[in-house]
Coordinates of C-alpha atoms in Angstrom, one line a residue:
M488 CA 82.2 104.6 117.5
A489 CA 80.8 101.0 117.0
D490 CA 81.8 98.4 119.5
L491 CA 84.8 96.3 118.4
S492 CA 84.6 92.6 118.0
W493 CA 86.2 90.5 120.8
E494 CA 88.9 89.3 118.3
T495 CA 90.0 92.9 117.4
A496 CA 89.9 94.1 121.0
T497 CA 92.1 91.2 122.0
A498 CA 94.5 91.7 119.1
Q499 CA 94.9 95.4 120.0
R500 CA 96.0 94.5 123.5
G501 CA 98.6 92.0 122.3
R502 CA 101.2 90.8 124.8
Y503 CA 104.0 92.4 126.7
L504 CA 107.3 92.0 124.9
G505 CA 108.9 90.2 127.8
D506 CA 106.0 87.6 127.9
A507 CA 106.2 87.2 124.1
L508 CA 110.0 86.5 124.3
K509 CA 109.5 84.0 127.0
S510 CA 106.9 82.1 125.1
R511 CA 108.5 82.0 121.7
G512 CA 110.4 78.8 122.4
L513 CA 113.9 77.8 121.4
M514 CA 115.2 79.2 118.1
T515 CA 117.1 77.1 115.6
Q516 CA 120.7 76.8 116.6
L517 CA 123.0 76.9 113.5
S518 CA 125.9 74.4 113.1
A519 CA 129.1 75.4 111.5
E520 CA 127.9 73.9 108.3
D521 CA 124.6 75.9 108.5
R522 CA 126.5 79.2 108.7
L523 CA 128.7 78.3 105.8
R524 CA 125.6 77.3 103.8
V525 CA 124.0 80.7 104.5
I526 CA 127.0 82.6 103.2
D527 CA 127.6 80.2 100.3
T528 CA 124.0 80.8 99.2
L529 CA 124.1 84.6 99.6
V530 CA 127.4 85.3 97.9
P531 CA 126.6 83.9 94.4
L532 CA 123.1 85.4 94.5
L533 CA 124.3 88.9 95.4
E534 CA 127.0 88.6 92.8
G535 CA 124.9 87.1 90.0
V536 CA 121.3 88.1 90.6
Y537 CA 121.1 91.2 92.8
C538 CA 120.2 93.9 90.3
H539 CA 121.6 96.9 92.1
L540 CA 125.1 95.6 93.0
P541 CA 127.0 97.8 90.5
Q542 CA 125.1 100.9 91.7
K543 CA 125.6 100.1 95.4
R544 CA 129.3 99.4 94.9
A545 CA 129.7 102.8 93.2
G546 CA 127.4 104.7 95.5
Y547 CA 128.6 103.5 98.9
A548 CA 132.2 102.4 98.0
A549 CA 131.4 99.1 99.7
D550 CA 131.5 95.5 98.5
P551 CA 128.9 93.2 100.3
V552 CA 130.2 90.2 98.4
Q553 CA 133.7 90.6 99.7
A554 CA 132.4 91.4 103.1
L555 CA 130.5 88.1 103.2
R556 CA 133.6 86.2 102.0
L557 CA 135.6 87.7 104.9
L558 CA 132.8 86.8 107.3
R559 CA 133.0 83.2 106.1
Q560 CA 136.5 82.9 107.4
R561 CA 135.5 83.7 111.0
C562 CA 131.8 82.8 111.2
I563 CA 132.4 79.4 112.8
E564 CA 133.9 81.1 115.9
M565 CA 130.9 83.4 116.4
T566 CA 127.8 82.9 118.5
D567 CA 124.5 82.6 116.6
G568 CA 123.6 86.2 117.7
E569 CA 126.9 87.6 116.4
F570 CA 126.6 85.8 113.1
H571 CA 123.0 86.9 112.4
L572 CA 124.0 90.5 113.4
A573 CA 127.0 90.5 111.1
V574 CA 125.0 89.2 108.1
T575 CA 122.2 91.6 108.8
G576 CA 124.6 94.5 109.0
I577 CA 126.2 93.6 105.6
V578 CA 122.8 93.3 103.9
T579 CA 121.3 96.4 105.5
G580 CA 124.4 98.3 104.4
L581 CA 123.0 98.1 100.9
R582 CA 120.3 100.6 102.0
D583 CA 117.7 98.6 100.1
A584 CA 114.4 97.7 101.8
H585 CA 113.8 95.2 99.0
T586 CA 116.9 93.2 100.0
R587 CA 116.7 91.9 103.5
Y588 CA 118.2 89.0 105.6
V589 CA 115.8 87.4 108.0
G590 CA 117.4 85.4 110.9
P591 CA 115.5 82.8 112.9
S592 CA 112.9 84.1 115.2
G593 CA 109.9 82.8 117.3
L594 CA 108.1 86.1 116.5
R595 CA 107.1 85.7 112.9
G596 CA 104.0 87.5 111.8
K597 CA 104.3 89.9 114.7
V598 CA 105.0 93.6 115.2
A599 CA 106.3 95.3 118.3
V600 CA 104.3 98.4 119.1
L601 CA 104.1 101.3 121.5
P602 CA 100.7 102.9 121.8
F603 CA 101.4 106.2 120.1
L604 CA 102.9 107.8 117.0
V605 CA 105.8 110.2 116.7
E606 CA 106.0 112.7 113.9
S607 CA 108.2 115.6 113.1
Y608 CA 107.7 119.0 111.6
G609 CA 109.8 122.0 110.7
P610 CA 113.0 122.2 108.7
P611 CA 115.2 119.1 108.5
D612 CA 118.1 120.6 110.3
E613 CA 115.9 121.7 113.3
P614 CA 113.1 119.2 113.5
R615 CA 110.6 119.2 116.4
F616 CA 108.9 116.0 117.5
I617 CA 105.4 115.6 118.7
V618 CA 102.9 112.8 119.6
S619 CA 100.4 112.8 116.7
K620 CA 98.3 110.0 117.9
V621 CA 97.7 108.0 121.1
A622 CA 95.9 104.6 121.0
K623 CA 92.9 104.1 123.3
T624 CA 94.7 101.1 124.8
A625 CA 97.5 103.4 126.2
E626 CA 97.7 103.6 129.9
V627 CA 98.9 107.2 130.2
E628 CA 96.0 109.1 131.8
E629 CA 97.7 110.4 134.8
S630 CA 101.0 111.5 133.1
G631 CA 99.5 114.2 130.8
F632 CA 101.0 112.3 127.9
A633 CA 98.5 113.0 125.0
Q634 CA 98.2 114.0 121.4
G635 CA 100.2 117.2 120.7
V636 CA 102.8 117.0 123.5
E637 CA 106.3 117.8 122.3
L638 CA 109.0 115.1 122.9
V639 CA 112.3 116.1 124.5
S640 CA 114.2 112.8 124.9
W641 CA 114.0 109.1 124.2
N642 CA 115.6 106.9 126.8
F643 CA 117.4 110.0 128.0
V644 CA 118.8 110.7 124.5
P645 CA 117.8 114.0 122.9
M646 CA 115.1 113.3 120.3
S647 CA 117.0 114.4 117.2
R648 CA 120.0 112.4 118.2
A649 CA 117.9 109.3 119.0
V650 CA 116.3 109.4 115.5
D651 CA 119.8 109.7 113.9
V652 CA 121.0 106.7 115.9
Y653 CA 118.1 104.6 114.7
A654 CA 118.6 105.9 111.1
V655 CA 122.1 104.4 110.9
Q656 CA 120.5 101.0 111.2
E657 CA 117.8 101.7 108.5
T658 CA 117.6 101.2 104.8
G659 CA 117.2 104.2 102.4
G660 CA 119.5 105.8 99.9
R661 CA 119.1 109.3 101.2
R662 CA 119.4 110.7 104.7
D663 CA 115.8 111.9 104.8
A664 CA 114.6 108.4 103.8
R665 CA 116.6 106.8 106.6
R666 CA 115.3 109.4 109.1
A667 CA 111.7 108.8 108.0
R668 CA 112.0 105.1 108.5
A669 CA 113.8 105.6 111.8
L670 CA 111.0 107.8 113.1
E671 CA 108.5 105.1 112.3
T672 CA 110.6 102.4 114.1
L673 CA 110.6 104.3 117.3
T674 CA 107.1 103.0 118.0
F675 CA 106.4 100.2 115.4
R676 CA 108.9 97.4 114.4
S677 CA 108.2 94.4 112.2
L678 CA 109.7 91.4 113.9
D679 CA 109.8 89.5 110.6
Y680 CA 112.6 91.7 109.3
G681 CA 114.4 92.7 112.4
P682 CA 115.2 91.9 116.1
P683 CA 112.9 92.8 118.9
P684 CA 113.7 96.0 120.8
D685 CA 116.5 95.6 123.3
E686 CA 114.6 97.5 126.0
H687 CA 111.2 96.2 127.3
K688 CA 110.1 99.7 128.2
V689 CA 110.9 103.2 126.9
I690 CA 111.4 106.3 129.0
I691 CA 110.1 109.4 127.3
E692 CA 110.5 113.0 128.4
F693 CA 107.9 115.4 127.1
M694 CA 106.6 119.0 127.6
V695 CA 103.2 119.9 128.9
G696 CA 103.2 123.7 128.5
R697 CA 106.5 124.7 130.2
T698 CA 106.6 121.7 132.5
R699 CA 108.8 118.7 131.7
R700 CA 107.3 115.3 132.5
E701 CA 108.3 111.7 132.1
V702 CA 106.4 108.5 131.1
R703 CA 107.4 104.9 130.9
L704 CA 105.6 102.8 128.4
P705 CA 106.1 99.0 127.7
W706 CA 106.5 97.5 124.3
R707 CA 103.8 95.1 123.3
V708 CA 103.6 92.5 120.5
V709 CA 100.6 92.2 118.2
D710 CA 99.8 89.6 115.6
I711 CA 99.5 90.7 112.0
P712 CA 98.0 88.7 109.1
P713 CA 100.2 87.9 106.2
A714 CA 100.3 90.2 103.2
R715 CA 98.0 89.3 100.3
L716 CA 101.0 89.1 97.9
G717 CA 102.7 86.6 100.2
A718 CA 99.7 84.2 99.9
D719 CA 99.9 84.1 96.0
P720 CA 103.3 82.9 94.7
Q721 CA 102.5 84.1 91.1
A722 CA 101.5 87.6 92.3
A723 CA 104.6 87.7 94.4
L724 CA 106.8 87.4 91.3
K725 CA 105.3 90.8 90.2
A726 CA 105.8 92.5 93.6
A727 CA 107.5 95.8 94.3
W728 CA 107.1 96.5 97.9
N729 CA 108.6 96.8 101.4
P730 CA 107.1 93.9 103.3
A731 CA 108.3 95.2 106.7
A732 CA 106.5 98.5 106.1
E733 CA 103.4 96.7 105.0
S734 CA 103.3 94.8 108.3
V735 CA 103.8 98.0 110.2
R736 CA 100.9 99.6 108.2
K737 CA 98.6 96.8 109.3
A738 CA 99.7 97.2 112.9
K739 CA 98.9 100.9 112.8
T740 CA 95.4 100.1 111.4
L741 CA 94.9 97.8 114.3
M742 CA 96.0 100.3 116.9
F743 CA 94.4 103.5 115.6
A744 CA 91.6 102.5 113.2
P745 CA 90.3 99.2 114.7
Q746 CA 87.0 99.5 112.9
A747 CA 88.8 99.2 109.6
W748 CA 90.7 96.2 111.0
D749 CA 87.3 94.6 112.0
A750 CA 86.0 95.3 108.5
R751 CA 88.9 93.6 106.9
R752 CA 88.8 90.7 109.2
L753 CA 85.1 90.1 108.5
R754 CA 85.6 90.5 104.8
D755 CA 88.6 88.1 104.7
S756 CA 86.6 85.5 106.7
G757 CA 83.6 85.8 104.3
G758 CA 81.4 87.8 106.7
E759 CA 79.2 90.7 105.9
V760 CA 80.7 94.2 106.2
S761 CA 78.2 97.0 106.5
G762 CA 79.0 100.4 105.0
G763 CA 79.0 101.9 108.5
E764 CA 81.6 99.5 109.7
A765 CA 83.9 99.9 106.7
S766 CA 83.7 103.7 106.8
G767 CA 83.8 103.9 110.6
G768 CA 87.6 103.3 110.7
N769 CA 87.9 105.3 107.5
G770 CA 89.8 102.4 106.0
S771 CA 93.1 103.7 107.1
V772 CA 95.4 104.8 109.7
D773 CA 95.7 108.3 108.5
D774 CA 92.4 109.9 107.8
G775 CA 93.8 113.3 108.5
L776 CA 96.3 113.6 105.7
V777 CA 99.2 113.4 108.1
G778 CA 102.8 112.6 107.1
N779 CA 104.9 109.5 107.6
G780 CA 101.8 107.2 107.6
S781 CA 100.3 108.3 110.9
R782 CA 96.7 109.3 111.5
G783 CA 95.0 112.5 111.9
R784 CA 92.7 113.6 114.7
D785 CA 90.1 111.1 115.8
S786 CA 90.7 108.9 112.8
A787 CA 89.5 105.8 114.6
D788 CA 86.3 107.6 115.4
G789 CA 85.6 108.2 111.7
D790 CA 86.1 111.9 111.2
P791 CA 89.5 113.3 111.9
G792 CA 89.8 117.0 111.9
R793 CA 86.1 117.7 112.7
G794 CA 85.7 120.5 115.2
T795 CA 89.3 121.7 114.7
P796 CA 90.3 125.1 113.2
G797 CA 92.0 123.3 110.3
A798 CA 90.6 122.0 107.1
A799 CA 86.9 120.9 106.8
L800 CA 86.8 117.2 106.1
G801 CA 83.7 115.6 104.6
D802 CA 82.4 112.2 105.5
P803 CA 84.4 109.3 103.9
I804 CA 82.7 107.6 101.0
T805 CA 81.9 104.0 101.8
T806 CA 84.3 101.7 100.0
S807 CA 84.6 97.9 99.6
M808 CA 88.3 98.3 100.3
P809 CA 88.5 100.4 103.5
D810 CA 91.9 99.1 104.5
V811 CA 93.7 100.4 101.3
L812 CA 91.5 103.3 100.1
L813 CA 89.9 106.4 101.5
A814 CA 87.9 109.0 99.5
R815 CA 86.3 112.2 100.7
T816 CA 85.7 115.8 99.9
V817 CA 87.8 118.4 101.8
Q818 CA 87.5 122.2 101.9
T819 CA 90.4 124.5 102.0
R820 CA 91.4 128.0 100.9
L821 CA 92.7 129.1 97.6
G822 CA 93.7 132.7 98.0
K823 CA 90.7 134.4 99.7
K824 CA 88.1 131.9 98.6
R825 CA 87.2 128.5 100.0
V826 CA 87.2 125.6 97.6
S827 CA 86.1 122.0 97.6
V828 CA 88.8 119.5 96.7
G829 CA 88.5 115.7 96.2
Y830 CA 90.9 113.6 98.3
L831 CA 91.9 110.1 97.6
R832 CA 94.2 108.2 99.9
I833 CA 95.9 105.0 98.6
W834 CA 97.4 103.2 101.6
S835 CA 98.9 100.2 99.8
F836 CA 99.0 98.3 96.5
D837 CA 99.0 95.0 98.4
V838 CA 95.7 93.8 96.8
G839 CA 94.5 90.4 96.0
D840 CA 92.4 91.4 93.0
H841 CA 93.9 94.2 90.9
E842 CA 90.8 94.3 88.6
A843 CA 88.5 95.0 91.6
F844 CA 91.0 97.5 93.0
V845 CA 91.2 99.5 89.8
G846 CA 87.4 99.3 89.5
E847 CA 86.9 100.6 93.0
V848 CA 89.2 103.6 92.5
D849 CA 87.4 104.3 89.2
R850 CA 84.1 104.3 91.1
L851 CA 85.3 106.6 93.9
L852 CA 86.8 109.1 91.5
R853 CA 83.4 109.6 89.9
L854 CA 81.9 110.5 93.3
L855 CA 84.5 113.2 94.1
P856 CA 84.5 116.9 93.0
A857 CA 85.3 116.9 89.3
D858 CA 87.7 119.8 89.1
R859 CA 90.3 119.4 91.8
L860 CA 91.8 116.3 93.4
I861 CA 94.6 115.4 95.9
V862 CA 96.0 111.9 95.5
D863 CA 97.9 111.0 98.7
L864 CA 100.4 108.2 98.5
R865 CA 102.4 109.0 101.6
A866 CA 103.6 105.9 103.6
N867 CA 102.4 103.6 100.8
P868 CA 104.9 100.6 101.0
G869 CA 104.1 99.3 97.5
G870 CA 102.6 96.0 96.4
L871 CA 101.5 94.6 93.1
I872 CA 103.2 96.5 90.3
W873 CA 100.4 96.5 87.8
A874 CA 97.8 97.5 90.4
A875 CA 99.8 100.7 90.7
E876 CA 100.6 101.3 87.1
R877 CA 97.1 100.6 85.8
L878 CA 95.7 103.4 87.9
L879 CA 97.6 106.1 86.1
Q880 CA 95.4 106.0 83.0
L881 CA 92.4 107.2 85.2
F882 CA 94.0 110.7 85.5
T883 CA 95.3 111.5 82.0
D884 CA 94.6 111.4 78.3
E885 CA 98.2 110.5 77.6
T886 CA 99.1 106.9 76.7
I887 CA 100.8 105.4 79.8
L888 CA 104.2 103.8 79.2
P889 CA 104.8 101.4 82.1
T890 CA 108.1 101.2 84.0
R891 CA 110.5 98.8 82.5
F892 CA 112.7 96.2 84.3
S893 CA 116.0 94.6 83.5
L894 CA 118.1 91.8 85.0
V895 CA 121.8 92.2 85.7
A896 CA 123.6 90.3 82.9
S897 CA 125.5 87.4 84.4
P898 CA 125.9 83.6 83.8
L899 CA 123.5 83.0 86.7
T900 CA 120.6 85.2 85.3
R901 CA 121.2 83.7 81.8
A902 CA 120.9 80.1 83.2
M903 CA 117.8 81.2 85.2
A904 CA 116.1 82.8 82.2
E905 CA 116.9 79.8 79.9
S906 CA 115.4 77.3 82.3
A907 CA 112.2 75.7 81.1
F908 CA 110.7 76.3 84.5
N909 CA 111.0 80.1 84.1
R910 CA 110.0 80.3 80.4
L911 CA 106.7 82.1 81.2
E912 CA 108.3 84.5 83.6
L913 CA 111.7 85.3 82.1
D914 CA 111.7 84.3 78.4
A915 CA 111.4 88.0 77.2
W916 CA 114.9 88.7 78.7
V917 CA 116.7 85.6 77.2
D918 CA 117.9 87.2 73.9
S919 CA 119.4 90.3 75.5
L920 CA 121.1 88.3 78.3
T921 CA 122.6 86.1 75.7
D922 CA 123.8 89.1 73.6
S923 CA 125.5 90.6 76.7
V924 CA 128.2 87.9 76.5
S925 CA 129.5 89.6 73.3
T926 CA 128.3 93.2 73.8
G927 CA 129.5 93.5 77.4
E928 CA 126.3 95.1 78.5
V929 CA 125.9 95.2 82.3
Y930 CA 122.1 94.8 82.1
S931 CA 119.5 93.1 79.9
Q932 CA 117.1 94.9 77.8
P933 CA 114.5 96.7 80.0
I934 CA 111.0 95.3 79.5
A935 CA 107.7 96.2 81.2
L936 CA 106.1 93.8 83.7
T937 CA 102.7 95.5 83.3
D938 CA 101.1 94.8 79.9
P939 CA 101.0 98.2 78.1
Q940 CA 97.4 97.3 77.0
W941 CA 96.4 97.1 80.6
C942 CA 97.5 100.7 81.1
R943 CA 95.0 102.0 78.5
D944 CA 92.0 99.5 78.8
I945 CA 89.8 101.9 80.8
G946 CA 90.9 105.4 79.9
R947 CA 90.6 108.6 81.8
T948 CA 88.0 108.7 84.6
Y949 CA 88.9 111.9 86.5
P950 CA 88.3 115.0 84.3
G951 CA 89.9 117.7 86.4
S952 CA 93.4 118.5 87.6
A953 CA 95.1 116.4 90.2
V954 CA 98.1 116.7 92.5
L955 CA 100.1 113.8 94.0
V956 CA 101.5 113.9 97.5
V957 CA 104.4 111.6 98.5
D958 CA 107.0 111.3 101.2
P959 CA 110.2 109.2 101.9
N960 CA 108.0 106.3 103.0
T961 CA 106.3 106.1 99.6
Y962 CA 108.1 103.1 98.3
S963 CA 108.5 100.6 95.5
S964 CA 105.2 100.4 93.6
G965 CA 104.5 103.8 95.2
D966 CA 107.8 105.0 93.5
L967 CA 106.6 103.5 90.2
F968 CA 103.2 105.3 90.5
A969 CA 105.0 108.6 91.3
A970 CA 107.4 108.2 88.4
G971 CA 104.5 107.6 86.0
W972 CA 102.7 110.6 87.3
V973 CA 105.7 112.9 86.7
D974 CA 106.9 111.3 83.5
H975 CA 103.5 111.6 81.8
G976 CA 102.9 115.1 83.0
I977 CA 99.7 114.2 84.9
G978 CA 100.0 116.9 87.5
P979 CA 102.2 118.5 90.1
L980 CA 104.1 116.3 92.6
V981 CA 104.3 117.6 96.2
C982 CA 107.1 115.9 98.2
V983 CA 107.1 115.9 102.0
G984 CA 110.8 115.6 102.3
Q985 CA 113.2 115.4 99.3
G986 CA 111.3 112.8 97.4
T987 CA 109.9 109.3 97.4
G988 CA 111.6 106.4 99.1
A989 CA 113.6 105.3 96.1
G990 CA 112.8 101.6 95.8
G991 CA 113.4 100.7 92.2
A992 CA 113.1 97.0 91.7
N993 CA 110.9 93.9 91.5
V994 CA 111.6 91.8 94.6
W995 CA 111.7 88.0 95.1
G996 CA 112.1 85.9 98.2
D997 CA 114.4 82.9 98.7
L998 CA 111.6 80.5 98.0
Q999 CA 111.0 82.0 94.5
L1000 CA 114.7 82.0 93.8
N1001 CA 115.1 78.5 95.0
E1002 CA 112.4 77.3 92.5
A1003 CA 113.7 79.5 89.7
L1004 CA 117.3 78.1 89.9
A1005 CA 116.3 74.5 90.4
G1006 CA 117.9 72.3 87.7
T1007 CA 120.5 75.0 86.8
P1008 CA 124.2 74.9 87.8
Y1009 CA 123.3 77.5 90.4
E1010 CA 120.6 75.7 92.3
F1011 CA 120.9 75.9 96.1
D1012 CA 119.6 73.9 99.0
P1013 CA 116.9 75.4 101.2
L1014 CA 118.3 77.5 104.0
P1015 CA 118.3 76.3 107.6
D1016 CA 114.9 76.5 109.3
G1017 CA 113.8 80.0 110.1
I1018 CA 116.3 81.8 107.8
H1019 CA 115.0 83.7 104.8
F1020 CA 115.9 86.6 102.6
T1021 CA 114.4 88.9 100.0
M1022 CA 116.3 90.3 97.0
A1023 CA 115.9 92.9 94.3
I1024 CA 115.8 90.9 91.1
R1025 CA 114.7 93.2 88.3
R1026 CA 115.9 96.8 88.2
A1027 CA 113.3 99.5 87.5
I1028 CA 113.9 102.1 84.8
R1029 CA 111.7 105.1 84.2
S1030 CA 109.7 105.6 81.0
G1031 CA 108.2 108.6 79.3
R1032 CA 110.0 111.9 79.8
S1033 CA 112.6 110.4 82.1
D1034 CA 113.3 107.4 79.9
G1035 CA 116.2 105.3 81.2
V1036 CA 116.7 107.0 84.6
P1037 CA 116.9 104.5 87.5
I1038 CA 114.7 104.9 90.6
E1039 CA 116.8 103.1 93.2
D1040 CA 118.4 105.5 95.7
L1041 CA 117.3 108.5 93.6
G1042 CA 113.5 108.4 94.0
I1043 CA 111.1 110.8 92.4
R1044 CA 111.4 114.5 93.3
G1045 CA 108.9 117.3 93.0
I1046 CA 107.8 120.4 94.8
P1047 CA 109.3 120.3 98.3
Y1048 CA 107.0 120.8 101.3
T1049 CA 107.8 120.9 105.0
L1050 CA 105.1 119.8 107.4
T1051 CA 104.0 122.2 110.1
R1052 CA 102.6 121.6 113.6
R1053 CA 99.3 122.8 112.3
D1054 CA 99.4 120.0 109.6
L1055 CA 99.9 117.4 112.3
L1056 CA 97.2 118.6 114.7
E1057 CA 94.7 120.4 112.6
G1058 CA 93.8 118.2 109.7
N1059 CA 96.8 119.2 107.5
H1060 CA 95.5 122.7 107.2
D1061 CA 98.7 124.1 105.6
L1062 CA 99.3 121.1 103.3
L1063 CA 95.9 121.2 101.9
R1064 CA 96.2 124.9 101.0
F1065 CA 99.7 124.2 99.5
C1066 CA 98.3 121.5 97.3
A1067 CA 95.3 123.6 96.2
Q1068 CA 97.7 126.4 95.2
A1069 CA 100.0 123.9 93.4
L1070 CA 97.0 122.8 91.3
H1071 CA 96.1 126.4 90.6
D1072 CA 99.6 127.2 89.4
W1073 CA 99.9 124.0 87.3
P1074 CA 100.1 124.9 83.6

């Protein structure tokens, strides 16, 4: 493995959580007027803009608007911590990773990390938990704590129960989605969208053979660069993503594929990135086709799975986008014969240049085996909507119909759409929002955000059959890609879990909403320093064969698959064979 730069090695070490908390400085203290302003801003926006409110009220028998109004009556008597916790609880209760409340924090742009990954395998009602990856920075040599050990308890709580406890605090419309996100937050937590861990260390019981052992590991805090979408206000208006999951994805790259982190850092700073550097980290966290966004064996060394009895993994193809793309040839069994299959991992749709992104995927597809392909979208948190939807044309001769989006019909959305400032962005929805006054329609006409012509400007690149793999952490633009895959009959969809993460919306932040409502009767003052929120604005509706079906809380379902221990530790041996068989059986 090539030597890391000083900057990346320093970033990997981070700081102990306790030290980070001491140095973060004083947080903004809210006055009584500040608290009332927060609630008085959120209530009309949830009631008039939040696109999933009718569905959430029906699905969870809860009313976040009324809950905030009740909170307003007692919020002045609360401490700041109690107030932020109460607001966070109400918003998180929507089970929508697009819609988040962000309280003040001195830890913006940071992720709390433990130096290992936890993954589960086996049936959902009897899961088993193992360590699937240990960072080289972990100080665990004498404990026997290593890749493959089975976890017994977490801070003295049995593992399955510990995951369920964390799941209660997570977003996700299905139980499997909440558990998947809880499993991830055991060791990686974005501090932009949640509080730091209560404990500064975790105590983990694990098995080495038949011997039970214990290790204590401290939380550290690492710095993460902002998402590309966050740097471009216009691109952010077309975003469908989970920003907290994107931050965690970057932190995993830093900890387990630092060569890819180095490559991105050099590229973003205008430096030269050699092919060896870019492919050395394999551009990703998970070069071994593992579930829940973790990495396979030796992924940081550039060839996970090599030397194991699992699947044979070829060398990664050098790419100009190693932090979001990985392509290689893998060999697996189909019946009694061994076959070569192309493998394309898409980590994220958070790209600054969608033209370059689509062009690079096009190039990589031409270098892979032409008859069979696995497209792996697990743990993809989303990103730019048309970066995802434009890719679909590369795999099919069918004309791609992009996902359509609608606004909730309310006086607030009508005023926002009619504002001259929003003409370019929202003019297409004005007529149907106006008609809703007399028709009583709950939503506007659904209209695509991706230009349909962009979905057919290249045409099919990959000539063979392809299977798509997703999991409950495949979210937002990942959901849209999976919906298009199924609704246009491109190929089989294999689901690790019950389906995708079920994020069906275009998401805006408070800054975009503040600008969009300026000059209307619903304009609002900026929030107190350090307080922000994101909100689902336009509701996604499937096209093609599932025309009109929402994505939120439902997700995209396909052929169910349960990960095995062999998948997690032997290069996804069983998953690869399952996908090859699914391609063989596809009509």
